[in-house]
Coordinates of C-alpha atoms in Angstrom, one line a residue:
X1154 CA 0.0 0.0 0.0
X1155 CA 2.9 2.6 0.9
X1156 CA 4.5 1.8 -2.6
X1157 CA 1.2 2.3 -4.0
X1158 CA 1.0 6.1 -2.2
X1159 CA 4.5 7.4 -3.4
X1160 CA 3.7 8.5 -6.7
X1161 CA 0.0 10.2 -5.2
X1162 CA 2.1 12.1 -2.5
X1163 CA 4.7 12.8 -5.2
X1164 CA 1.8 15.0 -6.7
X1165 CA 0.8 16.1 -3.6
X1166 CA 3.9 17.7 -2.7
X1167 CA 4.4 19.5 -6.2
X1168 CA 1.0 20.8 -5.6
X1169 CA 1.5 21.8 -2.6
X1170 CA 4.2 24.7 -4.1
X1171 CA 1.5 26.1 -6.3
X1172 CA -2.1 25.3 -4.4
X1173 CA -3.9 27.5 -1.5
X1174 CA -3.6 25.4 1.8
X1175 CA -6.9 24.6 1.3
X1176 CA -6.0 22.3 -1.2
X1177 CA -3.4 20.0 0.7
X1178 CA -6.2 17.5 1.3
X1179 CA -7.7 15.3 -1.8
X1180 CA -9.9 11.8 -1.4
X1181 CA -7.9 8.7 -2.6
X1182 CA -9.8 5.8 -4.4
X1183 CA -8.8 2.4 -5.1
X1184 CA -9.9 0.0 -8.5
X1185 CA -11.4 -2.7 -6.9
X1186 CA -10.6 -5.1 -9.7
X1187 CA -6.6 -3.9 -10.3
X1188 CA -6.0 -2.3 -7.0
X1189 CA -4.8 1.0 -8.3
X1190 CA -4.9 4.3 -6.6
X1191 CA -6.4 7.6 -7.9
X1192 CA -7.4 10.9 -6.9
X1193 CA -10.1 11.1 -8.6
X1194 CA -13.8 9.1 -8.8
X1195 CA -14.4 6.9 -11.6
X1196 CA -16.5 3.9 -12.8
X1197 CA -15.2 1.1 -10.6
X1198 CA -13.1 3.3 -8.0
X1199 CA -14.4 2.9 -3.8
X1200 CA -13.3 6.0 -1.9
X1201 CA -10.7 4.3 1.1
X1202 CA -10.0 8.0 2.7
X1203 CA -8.0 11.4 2.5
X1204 CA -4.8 12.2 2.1
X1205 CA -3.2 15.1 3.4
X1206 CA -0.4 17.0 5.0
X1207 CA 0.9 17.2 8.4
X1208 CA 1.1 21.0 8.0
X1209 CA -1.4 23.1 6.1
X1210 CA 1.0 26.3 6.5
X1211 CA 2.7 27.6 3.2
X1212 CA 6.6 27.9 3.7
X1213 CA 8.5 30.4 1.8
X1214 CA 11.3 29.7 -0.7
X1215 CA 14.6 30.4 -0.5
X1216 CA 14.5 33.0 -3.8
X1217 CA 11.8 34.9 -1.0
X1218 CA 14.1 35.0 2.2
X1219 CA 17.0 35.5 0.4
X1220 CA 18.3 32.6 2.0
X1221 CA 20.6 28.9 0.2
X1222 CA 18.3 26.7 2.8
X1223 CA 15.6 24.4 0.7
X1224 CA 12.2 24.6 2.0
X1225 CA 11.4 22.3 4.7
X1226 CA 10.1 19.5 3.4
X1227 CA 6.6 18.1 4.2
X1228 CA 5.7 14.8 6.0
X1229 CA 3.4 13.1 4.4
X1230 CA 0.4 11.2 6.5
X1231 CA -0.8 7.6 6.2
X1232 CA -4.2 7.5 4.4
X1233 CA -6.7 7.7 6.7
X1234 CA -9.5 4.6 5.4
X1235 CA -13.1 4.4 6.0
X1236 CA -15.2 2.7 7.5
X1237 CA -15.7 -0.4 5.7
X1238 CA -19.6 0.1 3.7
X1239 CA -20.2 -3.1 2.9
X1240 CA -19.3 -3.9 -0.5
X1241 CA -22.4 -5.6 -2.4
X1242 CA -21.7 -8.7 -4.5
X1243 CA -24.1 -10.8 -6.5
X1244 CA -24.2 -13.9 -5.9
X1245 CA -25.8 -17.5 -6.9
X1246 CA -25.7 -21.1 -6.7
X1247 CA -26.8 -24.1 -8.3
X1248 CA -29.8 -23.8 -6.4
X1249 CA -31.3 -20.9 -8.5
X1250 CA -31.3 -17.9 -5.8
X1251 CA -30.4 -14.7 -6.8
X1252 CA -28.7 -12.9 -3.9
X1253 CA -27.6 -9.5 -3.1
X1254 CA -25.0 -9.2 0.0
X1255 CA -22.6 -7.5 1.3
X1256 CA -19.1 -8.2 2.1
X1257 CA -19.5 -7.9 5.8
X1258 CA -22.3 -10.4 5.3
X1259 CA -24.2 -8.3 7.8
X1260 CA -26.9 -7.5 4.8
X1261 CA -28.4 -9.9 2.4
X1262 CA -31.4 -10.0 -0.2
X1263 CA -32.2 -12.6 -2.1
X1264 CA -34.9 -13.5 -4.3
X1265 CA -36.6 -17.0 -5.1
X1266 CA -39.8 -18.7 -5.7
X1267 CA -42.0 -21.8 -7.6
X1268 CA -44.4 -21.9 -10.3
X1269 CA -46.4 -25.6 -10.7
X1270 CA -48.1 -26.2 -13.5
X1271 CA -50.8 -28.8 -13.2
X1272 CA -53.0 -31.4 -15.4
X1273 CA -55.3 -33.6 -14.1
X1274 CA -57.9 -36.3 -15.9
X1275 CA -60.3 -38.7 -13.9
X1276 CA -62.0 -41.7 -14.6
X1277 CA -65.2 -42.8 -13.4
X1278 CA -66.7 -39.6 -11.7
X1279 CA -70.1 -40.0 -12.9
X1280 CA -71.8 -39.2 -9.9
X1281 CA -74.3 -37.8 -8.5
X1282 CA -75.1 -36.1 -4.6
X1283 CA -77.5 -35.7 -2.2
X1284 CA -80.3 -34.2 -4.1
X1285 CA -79.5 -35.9 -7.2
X1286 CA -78.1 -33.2 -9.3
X1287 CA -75.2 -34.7 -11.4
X1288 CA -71.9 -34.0 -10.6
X1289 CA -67.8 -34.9 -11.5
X1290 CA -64.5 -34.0 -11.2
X1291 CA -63.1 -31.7 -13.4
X1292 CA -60.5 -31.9 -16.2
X1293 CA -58.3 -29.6 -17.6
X1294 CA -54.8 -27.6 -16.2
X1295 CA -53.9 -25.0 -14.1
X1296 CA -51.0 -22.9 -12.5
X1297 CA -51.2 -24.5 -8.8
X1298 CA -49.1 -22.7 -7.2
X1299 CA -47.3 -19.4 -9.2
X1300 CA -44.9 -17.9 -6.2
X1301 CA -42.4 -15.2 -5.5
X1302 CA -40.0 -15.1 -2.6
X1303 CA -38.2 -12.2 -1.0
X1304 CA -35.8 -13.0 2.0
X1305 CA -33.7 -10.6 3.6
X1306 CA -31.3 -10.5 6.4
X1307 CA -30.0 -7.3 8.9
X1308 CA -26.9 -7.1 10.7
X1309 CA -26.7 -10.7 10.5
X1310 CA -29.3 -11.9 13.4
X1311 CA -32.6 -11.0 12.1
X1312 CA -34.2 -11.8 8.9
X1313 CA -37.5 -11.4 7.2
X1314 CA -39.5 -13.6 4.8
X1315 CA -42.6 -12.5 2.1
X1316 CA -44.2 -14.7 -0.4
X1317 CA -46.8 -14.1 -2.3
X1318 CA -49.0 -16.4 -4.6
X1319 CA -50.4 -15.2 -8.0
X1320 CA -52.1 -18.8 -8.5
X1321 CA -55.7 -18.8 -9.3
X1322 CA -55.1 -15.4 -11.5
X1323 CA -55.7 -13.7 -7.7
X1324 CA -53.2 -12.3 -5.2
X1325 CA -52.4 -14.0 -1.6
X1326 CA -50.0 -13.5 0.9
X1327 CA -49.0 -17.0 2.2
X1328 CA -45.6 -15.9 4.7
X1329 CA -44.8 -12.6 5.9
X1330 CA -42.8 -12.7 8.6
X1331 CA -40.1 -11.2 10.8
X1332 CA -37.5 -13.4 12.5
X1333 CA -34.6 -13.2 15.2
X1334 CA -31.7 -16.1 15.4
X1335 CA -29.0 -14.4 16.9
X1336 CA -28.8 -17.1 20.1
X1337 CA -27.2 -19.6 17.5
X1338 CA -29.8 -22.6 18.8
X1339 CA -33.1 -20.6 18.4
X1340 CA -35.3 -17.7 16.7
X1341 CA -37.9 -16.4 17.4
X1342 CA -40.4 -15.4 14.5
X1343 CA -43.8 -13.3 14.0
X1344 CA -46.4 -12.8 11.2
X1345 CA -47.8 -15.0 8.7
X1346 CA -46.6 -18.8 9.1
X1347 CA -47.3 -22.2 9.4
X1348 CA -48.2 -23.4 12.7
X1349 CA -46.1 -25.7 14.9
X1350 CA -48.6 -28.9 13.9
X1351 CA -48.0 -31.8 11.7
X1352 CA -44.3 -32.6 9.7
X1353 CA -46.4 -33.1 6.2
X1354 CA -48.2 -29.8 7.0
X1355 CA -45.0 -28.1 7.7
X1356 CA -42.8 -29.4 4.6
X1357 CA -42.9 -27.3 1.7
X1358 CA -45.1 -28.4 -1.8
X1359 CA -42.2 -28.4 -3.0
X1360 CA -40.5 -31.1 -1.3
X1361 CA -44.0 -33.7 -0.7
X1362 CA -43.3 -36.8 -2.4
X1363 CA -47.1 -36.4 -4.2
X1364 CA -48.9 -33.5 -5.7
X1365 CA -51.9 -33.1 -3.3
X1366 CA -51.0 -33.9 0.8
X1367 CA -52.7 -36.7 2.4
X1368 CA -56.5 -37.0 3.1
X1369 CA -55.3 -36.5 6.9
X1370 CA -55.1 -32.9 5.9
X1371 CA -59.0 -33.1 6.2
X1372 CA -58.3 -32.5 9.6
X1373 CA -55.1 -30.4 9.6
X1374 CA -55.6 -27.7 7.2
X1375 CA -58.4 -25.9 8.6
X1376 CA -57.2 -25.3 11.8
X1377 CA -53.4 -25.6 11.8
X1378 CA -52.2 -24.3 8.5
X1379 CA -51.0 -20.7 8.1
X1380 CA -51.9 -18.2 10.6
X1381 CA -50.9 -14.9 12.3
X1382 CA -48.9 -15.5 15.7
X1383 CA -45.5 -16.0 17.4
X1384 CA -43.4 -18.9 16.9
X1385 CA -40.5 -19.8 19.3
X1386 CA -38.0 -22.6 17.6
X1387 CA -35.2 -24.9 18.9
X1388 CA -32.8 -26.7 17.9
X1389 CA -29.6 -28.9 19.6
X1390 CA -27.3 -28.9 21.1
X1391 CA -26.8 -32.1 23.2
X1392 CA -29.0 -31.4 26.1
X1393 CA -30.1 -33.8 29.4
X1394 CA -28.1 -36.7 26.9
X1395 CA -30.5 -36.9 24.2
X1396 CA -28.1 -35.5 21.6
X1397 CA -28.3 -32.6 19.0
X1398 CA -30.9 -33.9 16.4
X1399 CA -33.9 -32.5 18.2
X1400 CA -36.4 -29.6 17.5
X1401 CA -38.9 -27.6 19.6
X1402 CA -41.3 -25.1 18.8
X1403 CA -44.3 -23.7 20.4
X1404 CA -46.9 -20.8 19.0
X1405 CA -49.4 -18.7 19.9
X1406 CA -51.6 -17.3 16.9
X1407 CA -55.0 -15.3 16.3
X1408 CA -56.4 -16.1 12.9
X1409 CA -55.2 -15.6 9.0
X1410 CA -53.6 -12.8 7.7
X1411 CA -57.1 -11.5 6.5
X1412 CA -58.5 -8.7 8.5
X1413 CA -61.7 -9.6 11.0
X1414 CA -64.5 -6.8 9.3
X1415 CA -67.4 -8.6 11.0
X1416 CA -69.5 -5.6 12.3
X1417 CA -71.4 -7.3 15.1
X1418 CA -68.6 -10.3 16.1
X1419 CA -65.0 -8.8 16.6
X1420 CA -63.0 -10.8 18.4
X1421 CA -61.0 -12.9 16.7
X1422 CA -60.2 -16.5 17.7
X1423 CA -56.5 -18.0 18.6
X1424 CA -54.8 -20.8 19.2
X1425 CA -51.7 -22.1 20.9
X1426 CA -49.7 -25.3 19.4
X1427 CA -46.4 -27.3 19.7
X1428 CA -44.7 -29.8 18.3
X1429 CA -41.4 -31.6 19.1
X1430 CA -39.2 -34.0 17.3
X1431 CA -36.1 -36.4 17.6
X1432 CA -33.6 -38.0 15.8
X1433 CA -31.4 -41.0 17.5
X1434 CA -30.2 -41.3 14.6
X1435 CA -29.3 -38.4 11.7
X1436 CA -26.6 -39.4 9.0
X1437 CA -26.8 -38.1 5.8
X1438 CA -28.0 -41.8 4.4
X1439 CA -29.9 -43.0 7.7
X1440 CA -32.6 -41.2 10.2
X1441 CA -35.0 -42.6 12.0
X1442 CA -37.3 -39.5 13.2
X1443 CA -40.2 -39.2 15.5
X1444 CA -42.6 -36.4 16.5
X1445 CA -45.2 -35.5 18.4
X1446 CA -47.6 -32.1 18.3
X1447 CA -50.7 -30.9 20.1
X1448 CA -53.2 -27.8 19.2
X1449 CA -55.8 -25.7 20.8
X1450 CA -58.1 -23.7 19.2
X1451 CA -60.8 -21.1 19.9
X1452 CA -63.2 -20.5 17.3
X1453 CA -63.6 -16.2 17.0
X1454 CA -66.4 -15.2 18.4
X1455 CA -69.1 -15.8 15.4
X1456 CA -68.0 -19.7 15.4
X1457 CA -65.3 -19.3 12.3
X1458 CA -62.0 -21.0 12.9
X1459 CA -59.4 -18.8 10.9
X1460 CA -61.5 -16.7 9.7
X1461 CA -63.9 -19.3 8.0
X1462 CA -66.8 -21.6 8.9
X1463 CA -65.2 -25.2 9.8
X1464 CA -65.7 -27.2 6.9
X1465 CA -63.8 -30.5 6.6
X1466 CA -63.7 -31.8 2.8
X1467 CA -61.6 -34.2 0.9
X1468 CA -61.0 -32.4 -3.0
X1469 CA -59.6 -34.9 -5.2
X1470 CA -57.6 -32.0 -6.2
X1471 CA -57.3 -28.3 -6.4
X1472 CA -58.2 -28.5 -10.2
X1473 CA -61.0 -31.1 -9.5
X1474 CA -63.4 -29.2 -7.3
X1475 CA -64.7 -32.8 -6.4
X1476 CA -65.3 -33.4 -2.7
X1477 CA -66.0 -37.6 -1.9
X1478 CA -66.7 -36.7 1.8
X1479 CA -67.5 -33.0 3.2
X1480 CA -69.4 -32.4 6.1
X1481 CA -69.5 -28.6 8.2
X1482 CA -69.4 -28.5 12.2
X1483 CA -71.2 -25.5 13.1
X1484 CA -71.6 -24.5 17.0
X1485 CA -67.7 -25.1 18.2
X1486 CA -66.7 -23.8 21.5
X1487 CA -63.2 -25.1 20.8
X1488 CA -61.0 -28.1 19.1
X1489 CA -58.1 -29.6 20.5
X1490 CA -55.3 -31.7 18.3
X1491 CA -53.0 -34.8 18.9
X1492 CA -50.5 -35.8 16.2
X1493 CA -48.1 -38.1 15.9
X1494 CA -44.8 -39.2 13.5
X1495 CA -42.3 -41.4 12.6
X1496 CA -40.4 -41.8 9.6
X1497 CA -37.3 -44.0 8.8
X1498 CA -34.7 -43.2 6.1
X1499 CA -31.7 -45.9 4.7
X1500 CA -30.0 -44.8 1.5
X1501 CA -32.2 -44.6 -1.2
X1502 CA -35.4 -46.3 1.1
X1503 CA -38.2 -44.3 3.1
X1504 CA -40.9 -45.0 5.0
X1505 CA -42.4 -43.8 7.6
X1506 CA -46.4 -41.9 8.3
X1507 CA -48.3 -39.9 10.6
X1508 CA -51.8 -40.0 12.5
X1509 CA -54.0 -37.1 14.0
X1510 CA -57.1 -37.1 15.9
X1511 CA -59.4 -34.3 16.6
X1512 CA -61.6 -33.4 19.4
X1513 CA -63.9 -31.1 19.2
X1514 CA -66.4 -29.1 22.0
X1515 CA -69.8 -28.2 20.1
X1516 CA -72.3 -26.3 21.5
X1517 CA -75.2 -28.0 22.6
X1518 CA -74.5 -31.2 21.4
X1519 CA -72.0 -34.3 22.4
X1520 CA -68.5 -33.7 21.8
X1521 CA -67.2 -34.9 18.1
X1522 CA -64.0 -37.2 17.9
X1523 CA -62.4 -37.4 14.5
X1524 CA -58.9 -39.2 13.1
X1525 CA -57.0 -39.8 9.9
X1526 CA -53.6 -41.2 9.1
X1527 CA -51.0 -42.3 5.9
X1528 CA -48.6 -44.0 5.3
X1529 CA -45.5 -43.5 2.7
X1530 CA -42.7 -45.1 1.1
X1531 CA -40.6 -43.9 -1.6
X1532 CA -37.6 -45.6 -3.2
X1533 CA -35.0 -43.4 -5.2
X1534 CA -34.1 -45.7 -8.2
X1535 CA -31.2 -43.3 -9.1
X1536 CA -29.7 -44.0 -5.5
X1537 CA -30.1 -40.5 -4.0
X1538 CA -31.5 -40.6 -0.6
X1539 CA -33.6 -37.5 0.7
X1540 CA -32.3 -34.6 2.6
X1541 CA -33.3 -34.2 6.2
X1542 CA -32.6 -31.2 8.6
X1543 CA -34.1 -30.1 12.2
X1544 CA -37.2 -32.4 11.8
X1545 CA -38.3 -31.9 7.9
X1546 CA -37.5 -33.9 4.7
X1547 CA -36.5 -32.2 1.9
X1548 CA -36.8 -33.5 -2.0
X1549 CA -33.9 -35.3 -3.8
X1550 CA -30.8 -33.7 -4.7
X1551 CA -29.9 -35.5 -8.0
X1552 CA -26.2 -36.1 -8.2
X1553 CA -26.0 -36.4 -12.1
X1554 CA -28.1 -33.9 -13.5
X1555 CA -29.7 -34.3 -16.4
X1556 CA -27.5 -33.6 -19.7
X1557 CA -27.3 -35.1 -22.8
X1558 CA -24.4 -33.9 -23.8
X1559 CA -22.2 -35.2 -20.7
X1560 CA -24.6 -38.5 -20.5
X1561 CA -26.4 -37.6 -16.9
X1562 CA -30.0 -38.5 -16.0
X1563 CA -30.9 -36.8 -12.7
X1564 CA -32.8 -38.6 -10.1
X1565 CA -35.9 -40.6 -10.5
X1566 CA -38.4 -41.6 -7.7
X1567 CA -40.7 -44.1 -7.0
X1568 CA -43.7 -43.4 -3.8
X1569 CA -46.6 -45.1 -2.6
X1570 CA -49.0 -44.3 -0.3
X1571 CA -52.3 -45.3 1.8
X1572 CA -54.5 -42.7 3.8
X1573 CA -57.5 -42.9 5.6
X1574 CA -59.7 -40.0 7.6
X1575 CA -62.8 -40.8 9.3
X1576 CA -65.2 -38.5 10.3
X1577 CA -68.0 -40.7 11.4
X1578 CA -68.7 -40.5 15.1
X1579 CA -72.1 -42.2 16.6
X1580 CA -74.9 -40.1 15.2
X1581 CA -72.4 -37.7 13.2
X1582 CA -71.7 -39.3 9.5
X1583 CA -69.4 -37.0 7.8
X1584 CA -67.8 -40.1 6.2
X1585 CA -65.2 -42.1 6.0
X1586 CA -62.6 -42.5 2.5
X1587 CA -59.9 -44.8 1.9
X1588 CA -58.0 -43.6 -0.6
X1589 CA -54.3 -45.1 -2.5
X1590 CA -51.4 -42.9 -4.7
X1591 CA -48.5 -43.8 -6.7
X1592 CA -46.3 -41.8 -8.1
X1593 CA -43.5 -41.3 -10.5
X1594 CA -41.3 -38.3 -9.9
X1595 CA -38.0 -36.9 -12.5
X1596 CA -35.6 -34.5 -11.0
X1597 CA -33.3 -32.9 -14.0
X1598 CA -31.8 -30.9 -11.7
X1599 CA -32.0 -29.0 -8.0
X1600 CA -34.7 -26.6 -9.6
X1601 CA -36.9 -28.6 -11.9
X1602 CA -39.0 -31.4 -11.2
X1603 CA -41.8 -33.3 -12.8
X1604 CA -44.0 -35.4 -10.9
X1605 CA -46.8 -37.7 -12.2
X1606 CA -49.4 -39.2 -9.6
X1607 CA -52.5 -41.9 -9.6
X1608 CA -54.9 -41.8 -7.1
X1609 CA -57.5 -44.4 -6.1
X1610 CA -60.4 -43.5 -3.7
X1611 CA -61.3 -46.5 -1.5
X1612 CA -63.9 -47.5 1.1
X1613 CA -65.7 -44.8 1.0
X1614 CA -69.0 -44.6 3.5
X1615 CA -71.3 -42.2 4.4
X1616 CA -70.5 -39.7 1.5
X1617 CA -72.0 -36.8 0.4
X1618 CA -72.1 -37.9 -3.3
X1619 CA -72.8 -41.8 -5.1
X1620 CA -72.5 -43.3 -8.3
X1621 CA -75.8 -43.1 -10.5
X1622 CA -76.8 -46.4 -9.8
X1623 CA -76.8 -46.0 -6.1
X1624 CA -73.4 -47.8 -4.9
X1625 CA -70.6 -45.8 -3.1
X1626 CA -68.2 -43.5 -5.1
X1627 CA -65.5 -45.5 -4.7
X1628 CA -64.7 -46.3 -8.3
X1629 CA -62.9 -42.7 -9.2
X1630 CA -59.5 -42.8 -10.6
X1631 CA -57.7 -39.9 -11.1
X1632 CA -54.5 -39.1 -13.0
X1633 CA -52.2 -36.3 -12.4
X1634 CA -49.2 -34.2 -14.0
X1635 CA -47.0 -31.2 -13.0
X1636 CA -44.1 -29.4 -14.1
X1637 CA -42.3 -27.7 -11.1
X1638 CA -39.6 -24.9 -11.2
X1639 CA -38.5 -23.8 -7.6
X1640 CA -35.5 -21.9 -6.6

């Protein structure tokens, strides 16, 4: 740096024989690509300080005194630098984000998000419901979910998270939070987020081995899907001697994001949940995981659970608008939740399911009891095994994406799975549906994936449609596509 300065305090001092003291002070830059110094701004120059003389005073020369002494000479100071700024480089991975950060790494932006575009076709939906009107699923394609993500982070410990949805040609906020993680183990978040409930709830769409979640969702989505409230989150270290591959969270939320504009009812309902997990075991190609989560709810003050009348439906899918079992339970004074996991991983093998049960306090009445539960396994033919972290699964990473040029084929993935829900208790028939999926999913890469999905409704009673010749609608087969970009 000092041979770097000579020649710019070279100049300095000839200046100074022929400049106003004022001017014994100029700004120094440096070429962040070849590291040169200037004294003047330019495209690709970062002001680093001043550099100036020790004495601002004018001597005379020796033709004004008369006198053979040289002027004294004049010491030259050490550049004083800023502050570092934070220099802001682009960045991005194989994974698709875009990011903005600084150099101090104190301040980041990046920018993400998913777009899934579905088909679906079903077989044997000739139905018909209660007052005999004809009715079946419908065919066609859609943009399921059409996403974008902003994250941010600030002075390193907090971070915030938006993401809106533009499926369904409408707007929708689905997170909006705030979050703190500056004790390492924890954070702490508030805003819109998914409650502390359920590991299938909690995994991303874009990460489930299907396209549509389970039919235990009948029971999970109304009351412990996205809300607004405070989330506490931890994770490790080795504590009491049960290791680090544990995670706790608890939450206390009010209702949606949506604002309560009820005139006469204005209190809004809320609900505190938590859910635990643990991992004895957490390699990279083995896990055995198990979890366990409990809810409570109060309904606002009109009877709506987030914002909504409880309605508990099974849609064969979002493009269907077909519901084999739907039922409303009106009159609730409040609901509480028990769920329970366990999932297995060995190399390119998973199993593993979850089961939830319901109870809910109605007004006037007996109290209802409601379950459902699945099942899954998925084999990666390709070999990859899925990724797990702090009690999630994540989708495959492929390790030879797909090229035909350099001969690579991505992953591919093989998954079953068997649900049930059952809503049927004593006098209450809200019905009961067993229902099968297979499916076939390709992963070219990280970002893309294409998934392809049959789904076979079984055992169905007590439903609120049948086939036209009076038997149970438990004949429907439905086929389903998607092409999925997320980054």
């Amino acid at each position: 740096m000092i041979n770097l300065l000579l020649p710019v305090a070279a100049g300095l001092i000839i200046l100074n024989a022929v400049l106003p003291s004022a001017a014994l002070a100029m700004d120094v830059y440096v070429d962040t690509q070849t590291k040169q110094l200037f004294i003047e701004p330019g495209p690709g120059r970062k002001r680093i300080g001043t550099l100036k003389l020790e004495n601002s005073d004018h001597l005379p020369s020796s033709e004004a005194t008369g006198s053979n002494e040289q002027p004294q000479s004049k010491k030259i100071e050490t550049v004083k630098t800023l502050p570092p700024e934070g220099v802001v480089s682009v960045k991005h991975g194989d994974d698709g984000v875009f990011r903005l950060e600084t150099e101090d790494g104190d301040f980041s932006f990046r920018l993400g998000g998913r777009i899934h575009a579905d088909a679906t076709f079903s077989d044997g939906d000739s139905f018909i419901d209660t007052s005999g009107n004809r009715i079946e699923a419908n065919d066609g394609t859609e943009i399921r979910r059409g996403r974008l993500k902003f994250e941010g982070t600030f002075f390193k410990d907090w971070f915030f998270k938006s993401e809106v949805d533009f499926a369904d040609n409408r707007v929708a906020i689905k997170d909006m939070f705030m979050q703190y993680y500056g004790f390492g183990f924890a954070r702490i978040r508030v805003g819109e987020q998914k409650q502390a409930f359920s590991r299938e709830l909690q995994e991303s769409s874009n990460d489930l081995l299907f396209l549509e979640r389970s039919v235990m969702n009948v029971l999970n989505a109304p009351t412990v899907d996205r809300a607004l409230g405070l989330n506490i989150f931890a994770h490790g270290p080795n504590v009491f001697g049960i290791g680090q591959n544990w995670t706790g969270q608890v939450g206390i939320y009010g209702d949606t994001i949506d604002a309560n504009k009820r005139n006469t009812f204005a209190d809004e309902g809320w609900a505190v949940n938590s859910r635990m997990t643990f991992a004895p075991i957490a390699k990279k190609e083995r896990v055995i995981h198990m979890g366990v989560a409990g809810n409570y709810r109060e309904p606002n003050d009109a009877g709506d659970v987030n914002d909504v009348p409880l309605t508990l439906a099974y849609e064969t899918t979002h493009m269907s608008n077909l519901n084999l079992i739907k039922t409303a339970v009106p009159d609730i004074n409040h609901i509480a939740m028990l769920g329970i996991e366990g999932h297995g991983l060995l190399g390119p093998f998973s199993a593993g399911g979850e089961y939830t049960h319901s109870w809910m306090d109605v007004k006037g009445s007996s109290d209802l009891s409601f379950h459902g539960w699945y099942t899954e396994a998925a084999w990666t033919l390709t070999g990859e095994s899925r990724v797990y972290r702090k009690g999630l699964f994540y989708r495959v990473i492929p390790e030879n994406t797909f090229s035909l040029t350099k001969g690579g084929w991505g992953a591919w993935e093989l998954a079953v799975r068997y649900g049930e829900i059952d809503l049927n208790d004593g006098a209450f028939k809200g019905g009961k549906l067993g229902n099968f999926t297979a499916g076939l999913n390709w992963y070219p890469n990280r970002i893309m994936r294409f998934m392809a999905s049959y789904d076979h409704a079984l055992r169905i009673n007590h439903a609120s449609i049948k086939e036209r010749d009076g038997n149970k609608a438990d004949g429907l087969n439905t086929f389903m596509f998607r092409a999925q970009m997320a980054f």
